[in-house]
XYZ file of C-alpha atoms in Angstrom:
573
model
C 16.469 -21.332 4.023
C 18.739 -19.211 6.233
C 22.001 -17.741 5.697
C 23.686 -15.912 8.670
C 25.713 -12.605 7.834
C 29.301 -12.950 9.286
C 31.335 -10.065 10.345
C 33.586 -9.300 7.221
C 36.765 -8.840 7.642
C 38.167 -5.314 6.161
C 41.546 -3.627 6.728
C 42.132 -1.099 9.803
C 42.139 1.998 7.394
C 38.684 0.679 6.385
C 37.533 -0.267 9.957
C 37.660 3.897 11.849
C 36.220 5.422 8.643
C 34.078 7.792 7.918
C 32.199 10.150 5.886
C 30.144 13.522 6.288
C 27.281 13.742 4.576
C 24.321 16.265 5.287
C 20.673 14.309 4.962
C 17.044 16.082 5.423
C 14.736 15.489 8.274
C 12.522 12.290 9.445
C 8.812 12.121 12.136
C 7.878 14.519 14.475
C 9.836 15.580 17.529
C 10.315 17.994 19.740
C 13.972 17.967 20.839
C 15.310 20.277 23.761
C 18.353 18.949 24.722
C 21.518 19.266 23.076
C 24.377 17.590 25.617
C 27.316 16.705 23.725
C 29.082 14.066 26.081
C 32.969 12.415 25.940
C 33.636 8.950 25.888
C 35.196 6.578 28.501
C 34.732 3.176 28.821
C 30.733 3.670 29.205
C 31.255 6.181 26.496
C 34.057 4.750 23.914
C 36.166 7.319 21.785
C 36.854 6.773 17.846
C 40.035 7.886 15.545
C 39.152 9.947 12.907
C 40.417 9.291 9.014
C 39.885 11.657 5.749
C 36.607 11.576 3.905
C 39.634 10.363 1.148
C 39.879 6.923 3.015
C 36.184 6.968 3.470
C 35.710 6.699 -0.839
C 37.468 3.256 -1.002
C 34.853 1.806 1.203
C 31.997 2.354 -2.013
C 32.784 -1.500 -2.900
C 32.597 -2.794 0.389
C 29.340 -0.930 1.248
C 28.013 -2.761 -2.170
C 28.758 -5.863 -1.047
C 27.273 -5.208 2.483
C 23.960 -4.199 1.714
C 23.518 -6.494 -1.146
C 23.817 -9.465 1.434
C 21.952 -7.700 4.172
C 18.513 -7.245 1.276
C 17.216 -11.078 2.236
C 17.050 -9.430 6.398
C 14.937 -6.956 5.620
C 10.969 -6.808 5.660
C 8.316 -4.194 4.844
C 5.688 -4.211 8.018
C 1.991 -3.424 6.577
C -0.108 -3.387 9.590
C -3.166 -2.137 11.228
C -4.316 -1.449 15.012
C -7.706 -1.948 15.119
C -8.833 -0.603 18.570
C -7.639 2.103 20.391
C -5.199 1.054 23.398
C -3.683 2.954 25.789
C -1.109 5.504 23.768
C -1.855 4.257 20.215
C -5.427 4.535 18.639
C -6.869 3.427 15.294
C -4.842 3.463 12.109
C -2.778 1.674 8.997
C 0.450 2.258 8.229
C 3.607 0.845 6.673
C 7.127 0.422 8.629
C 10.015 -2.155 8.424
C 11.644 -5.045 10.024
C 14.534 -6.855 9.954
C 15.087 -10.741 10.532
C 17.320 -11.552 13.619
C 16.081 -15.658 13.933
C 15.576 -16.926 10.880
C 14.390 -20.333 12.852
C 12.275 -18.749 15.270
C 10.678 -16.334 12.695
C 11.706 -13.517 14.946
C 12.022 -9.878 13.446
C 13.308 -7.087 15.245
C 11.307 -3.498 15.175
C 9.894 -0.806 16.472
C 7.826 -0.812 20.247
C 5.353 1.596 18.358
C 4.964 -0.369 15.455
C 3.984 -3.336 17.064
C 1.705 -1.504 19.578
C 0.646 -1.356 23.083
C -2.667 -3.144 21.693
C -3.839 -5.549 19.271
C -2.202 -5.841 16.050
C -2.942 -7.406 12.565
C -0.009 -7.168 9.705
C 2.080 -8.662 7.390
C 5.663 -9.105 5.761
C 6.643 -8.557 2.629
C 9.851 -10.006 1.945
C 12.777 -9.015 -0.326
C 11.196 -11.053 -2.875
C 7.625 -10.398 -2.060
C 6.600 -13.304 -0.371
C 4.162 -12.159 2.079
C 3.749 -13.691 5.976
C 1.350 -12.828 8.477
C 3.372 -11.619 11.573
C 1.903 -11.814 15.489
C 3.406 -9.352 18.295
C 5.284 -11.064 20.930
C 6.887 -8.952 22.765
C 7.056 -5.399 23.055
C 8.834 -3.501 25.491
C 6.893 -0.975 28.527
C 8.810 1.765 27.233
C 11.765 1.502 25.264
C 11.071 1.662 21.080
C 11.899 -1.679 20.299
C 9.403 -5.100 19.793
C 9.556 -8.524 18.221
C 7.327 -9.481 15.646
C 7.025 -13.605 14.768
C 6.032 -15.729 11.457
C 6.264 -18.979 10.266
C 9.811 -19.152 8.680
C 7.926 -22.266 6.912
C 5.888 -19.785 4.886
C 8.683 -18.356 3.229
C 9.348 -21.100 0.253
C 11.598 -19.143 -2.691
C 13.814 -16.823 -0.677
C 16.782 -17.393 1.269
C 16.316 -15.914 4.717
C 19.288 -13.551 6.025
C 20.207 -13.456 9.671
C 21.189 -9.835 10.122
C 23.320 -9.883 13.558
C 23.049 -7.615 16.625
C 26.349 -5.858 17.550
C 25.309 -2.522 20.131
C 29.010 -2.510 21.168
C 29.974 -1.359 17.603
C 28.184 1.631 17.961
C 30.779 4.568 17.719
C 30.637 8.379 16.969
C 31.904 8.878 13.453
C 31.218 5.639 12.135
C 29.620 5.489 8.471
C 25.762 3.874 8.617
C 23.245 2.520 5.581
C 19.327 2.793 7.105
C 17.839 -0.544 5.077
C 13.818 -0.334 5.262
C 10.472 0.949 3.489
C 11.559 4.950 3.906
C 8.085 7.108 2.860
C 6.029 3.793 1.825
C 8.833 2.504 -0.549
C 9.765 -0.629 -0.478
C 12.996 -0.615 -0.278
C 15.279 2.541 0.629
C 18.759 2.455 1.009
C 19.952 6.307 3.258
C 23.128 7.144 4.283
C 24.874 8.580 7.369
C 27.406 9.200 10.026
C 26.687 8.510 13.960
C 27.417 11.852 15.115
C 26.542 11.008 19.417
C 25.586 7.950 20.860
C 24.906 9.670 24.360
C 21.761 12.104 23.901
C 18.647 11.999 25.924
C 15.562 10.059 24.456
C 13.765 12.447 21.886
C 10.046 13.975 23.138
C 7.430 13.226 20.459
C 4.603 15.226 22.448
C 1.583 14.217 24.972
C -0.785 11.592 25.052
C 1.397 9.794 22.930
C 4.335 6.821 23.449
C 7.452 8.627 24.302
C 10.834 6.815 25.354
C 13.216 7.415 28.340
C 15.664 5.837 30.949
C 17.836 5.192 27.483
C 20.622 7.039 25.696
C 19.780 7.681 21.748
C 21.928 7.610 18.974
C 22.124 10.639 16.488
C 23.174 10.925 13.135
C 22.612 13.491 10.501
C 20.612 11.440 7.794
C 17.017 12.099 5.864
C 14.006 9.595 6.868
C 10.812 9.725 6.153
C 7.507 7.792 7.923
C 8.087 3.961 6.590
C 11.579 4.011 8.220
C 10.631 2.325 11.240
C 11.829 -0.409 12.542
C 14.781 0.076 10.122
C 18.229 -1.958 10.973
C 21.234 0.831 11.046
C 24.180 -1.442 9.209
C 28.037 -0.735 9.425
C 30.207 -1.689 6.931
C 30.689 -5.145 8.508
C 26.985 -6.252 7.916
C 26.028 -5.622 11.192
C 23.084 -3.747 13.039
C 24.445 -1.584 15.718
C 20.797 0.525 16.210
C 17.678 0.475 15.532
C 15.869 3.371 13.518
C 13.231 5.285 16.034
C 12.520 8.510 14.762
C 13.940 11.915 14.124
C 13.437 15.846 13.530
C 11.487 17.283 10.498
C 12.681 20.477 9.824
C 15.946 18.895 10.015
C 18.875 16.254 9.028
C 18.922 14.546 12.406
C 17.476 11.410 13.003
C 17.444 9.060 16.288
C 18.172 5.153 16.290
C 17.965 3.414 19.543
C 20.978 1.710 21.101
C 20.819 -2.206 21.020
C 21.626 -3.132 24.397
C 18.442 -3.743 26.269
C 17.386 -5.744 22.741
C 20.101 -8.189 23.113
C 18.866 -9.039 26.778
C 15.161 -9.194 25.917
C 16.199 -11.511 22.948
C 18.128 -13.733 24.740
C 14.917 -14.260 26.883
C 12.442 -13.890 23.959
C 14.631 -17.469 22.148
C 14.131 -19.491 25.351
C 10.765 -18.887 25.694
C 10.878 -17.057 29.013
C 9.563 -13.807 30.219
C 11.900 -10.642 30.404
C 12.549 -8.830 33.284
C 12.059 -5.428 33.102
C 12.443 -3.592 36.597
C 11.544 0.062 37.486
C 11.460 2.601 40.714
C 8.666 4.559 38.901
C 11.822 7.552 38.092
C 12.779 9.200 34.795
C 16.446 10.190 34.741
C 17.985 12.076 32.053
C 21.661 12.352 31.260
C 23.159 16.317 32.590
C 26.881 17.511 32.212
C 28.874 18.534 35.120
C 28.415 22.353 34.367
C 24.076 21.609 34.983
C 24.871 18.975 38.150
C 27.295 21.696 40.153
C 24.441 24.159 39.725
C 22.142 21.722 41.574
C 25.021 21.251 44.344
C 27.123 18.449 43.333
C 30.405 18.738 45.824
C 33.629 19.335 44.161
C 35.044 16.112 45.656
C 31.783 13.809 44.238
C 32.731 14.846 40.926
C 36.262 14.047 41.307
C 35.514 10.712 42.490
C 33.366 10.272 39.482
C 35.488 11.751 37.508
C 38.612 9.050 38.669
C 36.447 6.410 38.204
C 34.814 7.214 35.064
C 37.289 9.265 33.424
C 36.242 10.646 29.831
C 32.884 11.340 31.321
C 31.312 14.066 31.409
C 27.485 14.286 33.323
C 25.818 12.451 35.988
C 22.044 10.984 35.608
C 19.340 13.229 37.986
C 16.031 12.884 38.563
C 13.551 14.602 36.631
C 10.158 13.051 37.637
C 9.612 11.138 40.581
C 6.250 9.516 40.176
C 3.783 10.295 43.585
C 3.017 6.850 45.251
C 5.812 4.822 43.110
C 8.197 2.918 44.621
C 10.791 5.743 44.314
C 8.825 8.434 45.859
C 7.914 6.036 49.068
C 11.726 5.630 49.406
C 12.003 9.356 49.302
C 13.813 10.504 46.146
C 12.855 13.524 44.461
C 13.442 15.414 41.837
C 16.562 17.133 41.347
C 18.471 14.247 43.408
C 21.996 13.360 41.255
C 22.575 9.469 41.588
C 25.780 8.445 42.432
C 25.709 5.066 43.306
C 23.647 1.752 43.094
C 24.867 -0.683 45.718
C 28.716 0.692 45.827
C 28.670 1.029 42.771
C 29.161 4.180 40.916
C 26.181 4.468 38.310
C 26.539 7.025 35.647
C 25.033 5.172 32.555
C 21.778 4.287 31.565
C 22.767 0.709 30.599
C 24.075 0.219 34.160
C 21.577 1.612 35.823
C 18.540 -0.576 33.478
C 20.578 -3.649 34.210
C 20.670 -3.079 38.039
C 16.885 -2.567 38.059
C 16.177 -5.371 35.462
C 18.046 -8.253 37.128
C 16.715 -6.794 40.475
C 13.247 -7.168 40.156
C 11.454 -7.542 43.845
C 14.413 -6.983 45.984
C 15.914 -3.802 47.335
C 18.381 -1.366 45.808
C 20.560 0.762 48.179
C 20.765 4.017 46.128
C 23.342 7.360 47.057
C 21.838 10.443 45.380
C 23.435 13.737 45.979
C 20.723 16.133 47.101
C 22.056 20.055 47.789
C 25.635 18.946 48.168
C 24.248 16.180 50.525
C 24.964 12.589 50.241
C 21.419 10.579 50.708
C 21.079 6.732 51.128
C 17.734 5.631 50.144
C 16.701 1.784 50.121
C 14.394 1.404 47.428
C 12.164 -1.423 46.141
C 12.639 -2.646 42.468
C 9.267 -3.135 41.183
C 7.831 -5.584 37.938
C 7.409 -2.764 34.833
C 5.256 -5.506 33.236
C 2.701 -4.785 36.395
C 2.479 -1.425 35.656
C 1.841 -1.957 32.179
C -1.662 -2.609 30.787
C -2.204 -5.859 29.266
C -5.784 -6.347 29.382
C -8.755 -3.664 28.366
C -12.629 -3.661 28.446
C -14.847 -2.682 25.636
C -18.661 -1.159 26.026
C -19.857 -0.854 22.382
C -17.245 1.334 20.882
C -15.797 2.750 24.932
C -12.508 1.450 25.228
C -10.815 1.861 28.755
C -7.444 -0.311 30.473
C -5.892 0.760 33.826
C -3.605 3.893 33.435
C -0.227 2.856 32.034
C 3.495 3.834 33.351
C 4.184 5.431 30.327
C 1.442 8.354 30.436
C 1.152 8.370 33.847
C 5.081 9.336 33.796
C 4.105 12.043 30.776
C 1.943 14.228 33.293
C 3.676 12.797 36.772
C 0.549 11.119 37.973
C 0.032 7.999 40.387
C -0.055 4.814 37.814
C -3.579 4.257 38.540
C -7.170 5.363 37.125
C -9.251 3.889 34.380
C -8.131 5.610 31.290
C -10.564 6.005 28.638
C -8.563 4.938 25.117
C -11.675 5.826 22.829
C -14.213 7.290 24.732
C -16.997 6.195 23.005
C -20.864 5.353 23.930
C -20.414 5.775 27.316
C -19.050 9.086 27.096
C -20.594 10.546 23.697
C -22.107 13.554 24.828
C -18.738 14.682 26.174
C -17.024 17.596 23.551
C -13.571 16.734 23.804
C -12.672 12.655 23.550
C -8.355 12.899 24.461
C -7.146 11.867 27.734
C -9.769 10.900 30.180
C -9.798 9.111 33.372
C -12.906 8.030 34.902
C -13.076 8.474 38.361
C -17.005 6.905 39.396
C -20.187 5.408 37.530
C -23.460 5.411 39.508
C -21.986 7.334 42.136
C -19.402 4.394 42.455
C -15.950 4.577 42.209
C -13.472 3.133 39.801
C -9.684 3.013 40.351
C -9.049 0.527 37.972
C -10.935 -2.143 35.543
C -11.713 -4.404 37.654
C -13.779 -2.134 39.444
C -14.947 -1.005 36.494
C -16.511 -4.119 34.752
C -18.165 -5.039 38.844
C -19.910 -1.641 38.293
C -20.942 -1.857 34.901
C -22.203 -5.312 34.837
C -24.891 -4.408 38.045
C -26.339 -1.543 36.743
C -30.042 -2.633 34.926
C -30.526 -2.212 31.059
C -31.693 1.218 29.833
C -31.361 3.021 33.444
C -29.332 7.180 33.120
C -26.205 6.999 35.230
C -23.899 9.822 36.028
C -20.367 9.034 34.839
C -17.243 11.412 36.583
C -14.860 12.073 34.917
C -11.496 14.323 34.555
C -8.541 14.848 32.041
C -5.337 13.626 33.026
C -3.638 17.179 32.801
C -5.899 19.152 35.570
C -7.652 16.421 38.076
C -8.878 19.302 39.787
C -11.425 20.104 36.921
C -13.979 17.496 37.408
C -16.929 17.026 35.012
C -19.888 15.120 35.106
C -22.171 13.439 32.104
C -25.482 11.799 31.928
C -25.789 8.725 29.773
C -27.880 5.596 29.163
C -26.575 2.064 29.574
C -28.315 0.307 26.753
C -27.115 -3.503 26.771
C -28.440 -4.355 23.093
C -26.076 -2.705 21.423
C -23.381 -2.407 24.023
C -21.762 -5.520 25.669
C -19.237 -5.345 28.023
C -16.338 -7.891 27.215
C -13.180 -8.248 28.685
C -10.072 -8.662 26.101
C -5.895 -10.043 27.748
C -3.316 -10.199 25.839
C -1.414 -13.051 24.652
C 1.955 -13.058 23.649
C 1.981 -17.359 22.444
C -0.528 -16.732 20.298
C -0.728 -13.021 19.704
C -3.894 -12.552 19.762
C -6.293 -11.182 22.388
C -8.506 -13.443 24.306
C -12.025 -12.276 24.744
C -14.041 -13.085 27.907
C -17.828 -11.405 27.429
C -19.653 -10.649 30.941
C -22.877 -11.994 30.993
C -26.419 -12.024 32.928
C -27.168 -8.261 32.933
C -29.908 -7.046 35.386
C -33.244 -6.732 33.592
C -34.557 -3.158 32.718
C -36.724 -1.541 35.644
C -40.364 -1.809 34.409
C -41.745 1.632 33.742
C -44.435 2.633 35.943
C -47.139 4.522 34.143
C -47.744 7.960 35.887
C -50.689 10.350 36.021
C -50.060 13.440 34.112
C -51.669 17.079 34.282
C -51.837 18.518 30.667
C -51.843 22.346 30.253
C -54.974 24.099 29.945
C -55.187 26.646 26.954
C -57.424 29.753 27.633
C -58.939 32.693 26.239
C -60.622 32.341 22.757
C -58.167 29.572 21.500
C -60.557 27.062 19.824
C -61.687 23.454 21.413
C -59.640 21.401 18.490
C -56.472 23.501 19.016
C -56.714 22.840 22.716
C -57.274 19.300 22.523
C -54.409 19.003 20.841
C -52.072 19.558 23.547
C -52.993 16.687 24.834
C -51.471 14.864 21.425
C -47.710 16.390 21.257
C -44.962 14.511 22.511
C -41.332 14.855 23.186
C -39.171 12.410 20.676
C -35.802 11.035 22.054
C -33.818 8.984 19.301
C -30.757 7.150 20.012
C -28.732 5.671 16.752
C -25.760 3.060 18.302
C -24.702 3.006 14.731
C -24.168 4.985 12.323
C -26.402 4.091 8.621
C -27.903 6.674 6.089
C -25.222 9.384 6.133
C -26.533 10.028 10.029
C -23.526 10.681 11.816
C -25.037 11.863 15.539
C -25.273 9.141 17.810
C -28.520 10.678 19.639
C -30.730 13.672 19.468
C -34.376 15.164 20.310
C -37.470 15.889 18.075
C -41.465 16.453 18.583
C -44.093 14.098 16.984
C -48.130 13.730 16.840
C -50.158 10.966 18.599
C -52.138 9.094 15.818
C -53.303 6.581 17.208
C -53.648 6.128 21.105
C -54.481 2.197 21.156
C -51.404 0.957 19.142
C -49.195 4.024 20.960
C -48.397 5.165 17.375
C -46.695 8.766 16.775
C -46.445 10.848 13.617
């Protein structure tokens, strides 16, 4: 059963209202931007009303949420191996239902996951439906879960529309979802920008960019998700991402690139998602003149886009990326994309997206000086790890755009998601790349599993290895491939089914025969008597290695002594 939520009509007083309210604080983030921006046409402007106005719209706001309940899902999920950004956990979040026919629901990029993911919905009514990732995107916050709307037999399914256009600063918002594990929470607030730079949740972590944010002073908690940001017409304008905690500020993502990628996502086709391997953030004119900017660009700018107020420069320029081989760096101001003048993050994502494999003729203004730089759009998707390989517990894919943009690296290395087996004696588990095994080298997995699957059963290798914030501190550690416990299987993602197909390697070489050796025992002199002598010759060196854990033992591996008992049978005490 499906029942679509139509814009209501309400009167103009009703339509530019709005209401301050003061909310508390939502997830971790450390914010350290604060542009406050004008509006143009990229950037529309609002009419502001009293907060008397504002009180008439209590009915209407009643009537909205009640009929937007039926869109709304509570996510209850697990990832069960470590991928990439995102490692091992439960958690709750939310959803909302955009395709009631398709099953589609609209949330968060890091609630589905960079890796594989297991979950559920929980409906208004508490039916519950298993949900399957099917999209989610390199690196803005948003992905689309799917069920089988045939599952859901007692409820009527609500179709909650998209609407990113209707996002304004000043308009009222209700944040539907499962706020701090509950199931339902309905939070109020008022969109305060719609123009700030992507938050920065931290290192080693997923962290979004390229992409204006929307701010609004409301309280959130962890739960919130994935939560639909409703105006008083029924309609989601953003999607709840995250938000400060010491704070009432929280941070939806703007709806734009979701439209696309759903238009896509319905036909069954793949999105296009282009990149020049660049992070741009948003800077006023004040910060652009300081880094040259001529008086006359920013007129022209300034004609053309009139209300607005910064310019988008480059901040990191990744080495090797199709960007830096053009010759940007960072610091350039970008003017225009193929004539024309680019000053907005949707622009400048649609140019790349729709672009993908051709060439972009970019002006950037470098010093006061005009550049022209041809530069190659290239697929996001291939830069984005799809596929991993497991040895025992070692988890490892090929570095991804998103952390390789966190500490300006080339995208490529074998990053170690869960260390594991192969590296257990190593102290400190976060952020590895492994550069050789064997003495061999591995750039990426491929190389990886062809080194792994020739080296015989039970033989020491030396695995090199360095953290992905100093390469220049290499490290080296001794372990033992031991193919009993540890298989080496290949797992790709698959976005029909949702699942991840598993390919195991097989045919190992056979362990290298141990040669027995002739051995000089220690003599004992002086007056130490004949039986304590002899017994030299009976003490041996005891290496254990546990590949899982039993008993309350909780090392993987470690060293002891023991007593030959019985030479024939080989038997130690």
């Amino acid at each position: 059963m499906v029942e679509k939520i139509n814009e209501m009509d309400v009167d103009s007083s009703q339509n530019s209202t709005f209401s301050k309210r003061r909310r508390t604080g939502l997830v971790s983030s450390n914010i350290n931007d604060d542009i406050d921006v004008a509006h143009d046409a990229e950037h529309p402007a609002v009419s502001v009303v009293s907060d008397v106005t504002a009180l008439k719209d209590v009915p209407k706001w009643q009537e909205v949420t009640e009929a937007t309940l039926g869109g709304i899902v509570a996510v209850r999920a697990s990832q069960p191996i470590s991928f990439d950004t995102d490692y091992v956990t439960c958690f709750n979040a939310t959803g909302f239902i955009i395709d009631a026919e398709r099953g589609i629901i609209l949330t968060n990029r890091h609630v589905v996951g960079a890796g594989p993911f297991v979950g559920e919905a929980i409906m208004y009514d508490h039916e519950e439906v298993e949900v399957r990732g099917i999209y989610r995107d390199p690196i803005h916050d948003f992905g689309f879960l799917q069920f089988d709307p045939s599952r859901v037999k007692y409820m009527k399914m609500v179709e909650i529309p998209l609407a990113p256009e209707h996002a304004r600063v000043g308009i009222d918002v209700r944040i539907i979802g499962n706020d701090a594990g509950e199931k339902l929470s309905i939070l109020a607030g008022s969109v305060s920008r719609i123009d700030r730079n992507a938050p920065d949740y931290g290192t080693y972590t997923y962290n979004d960019f390229n992409t204006f944010y929307i701010q609004s002073a409301s309280n959130l908690s962890g739960g919130s998700s994935g939560s639909p940001v409703i105006d008083i017409h029924g309609r989601a304008v953003a999607l709840q991402a995250g938000g400060r905690t010491n704070e009432a500020t929280n941070f939806f993502l703007p709806l734009d690139r979701v439209k696309r990628a759903y238009e896509f996502i319905k036909e069954g086709k793949p999105v296009p998602r282009g990149t020049v391997q660049v992070k741009f953030t948003y800077s006023p004119f004040d910060d652009v003149r300081r880094l040259g900017l001529p008086e006359e660009t920013e007129a022209m700018v300034r004609r053309i886009r009139p209300g607005g107020i910064g310019m988008l420069v480059a901040v990191t320029v990744l080495p090797d990326g199709p960007g830096s081989v053009a010759g940007l760096e960072e610091g350039d101001v970008l003017v225009s994309i193929n004539g024309e003048v680019v000053t907005h993050f949707v622009t400048l994502e649609g140019m790349l997206d729709d672009n993908v494999g051709s060439e972009l003729k970019l002006v950037v203004n470098r010093g006061g000086t005009d550049i022209e730089v041809d530069v190659l759009v290239e697929d996001m998707h291939e830069v984005t790890p799809s596929q991993m390989v497991t040895y025992g517990d070692t988890v490892v894919n090929n570095l991804s755009y998103q952390l390789a943009n966190s500490f300006n690296r080339p995208v490529c290395g074998v990053y170690a998601a869960n260390a594991g087996t192969l590296l257990a004696p190593v102290f400190d588990h976060v952020g590895i790349l492994i550069e050789s095994i064997d003495s061999k080298p591995v750039n990426n997995i491929e190389e990886f599993v062809e080194v792994m699957k020739a080296i015989p059963d039970r033989l020491y290798v030396n695995v090199v290895f360095y953290y992905i914030h100093d390469k220049s501190a290499k490290h080296t550690v001794l372990t033992q491939i031991l193919r009993q416990w540890n298989s080496l299987k290949i797992y790709t993602r698959n976005d029909k089914t949702g699942l991840w197909d598993c390919k195991k390697i097989p045919d190992y070489p056979k362990p290298r025969e141990i040669a027995p050796t002739d051995v000089r025992f220690p003599t004992m002199g002086g007056d130490v008597p004949p039986g304590v002598a002899a017994l030299v010759r009976s003490i041996v060196r005891v290496r254990c290695y546990m590949p899982v854990t039993a008993e309350g033992n909780y090392d993987s591996e470690w060293s002891s002594y023991g007593v030959v008992v019985d030479t024939d049978r080989g038997l130690v005490i």
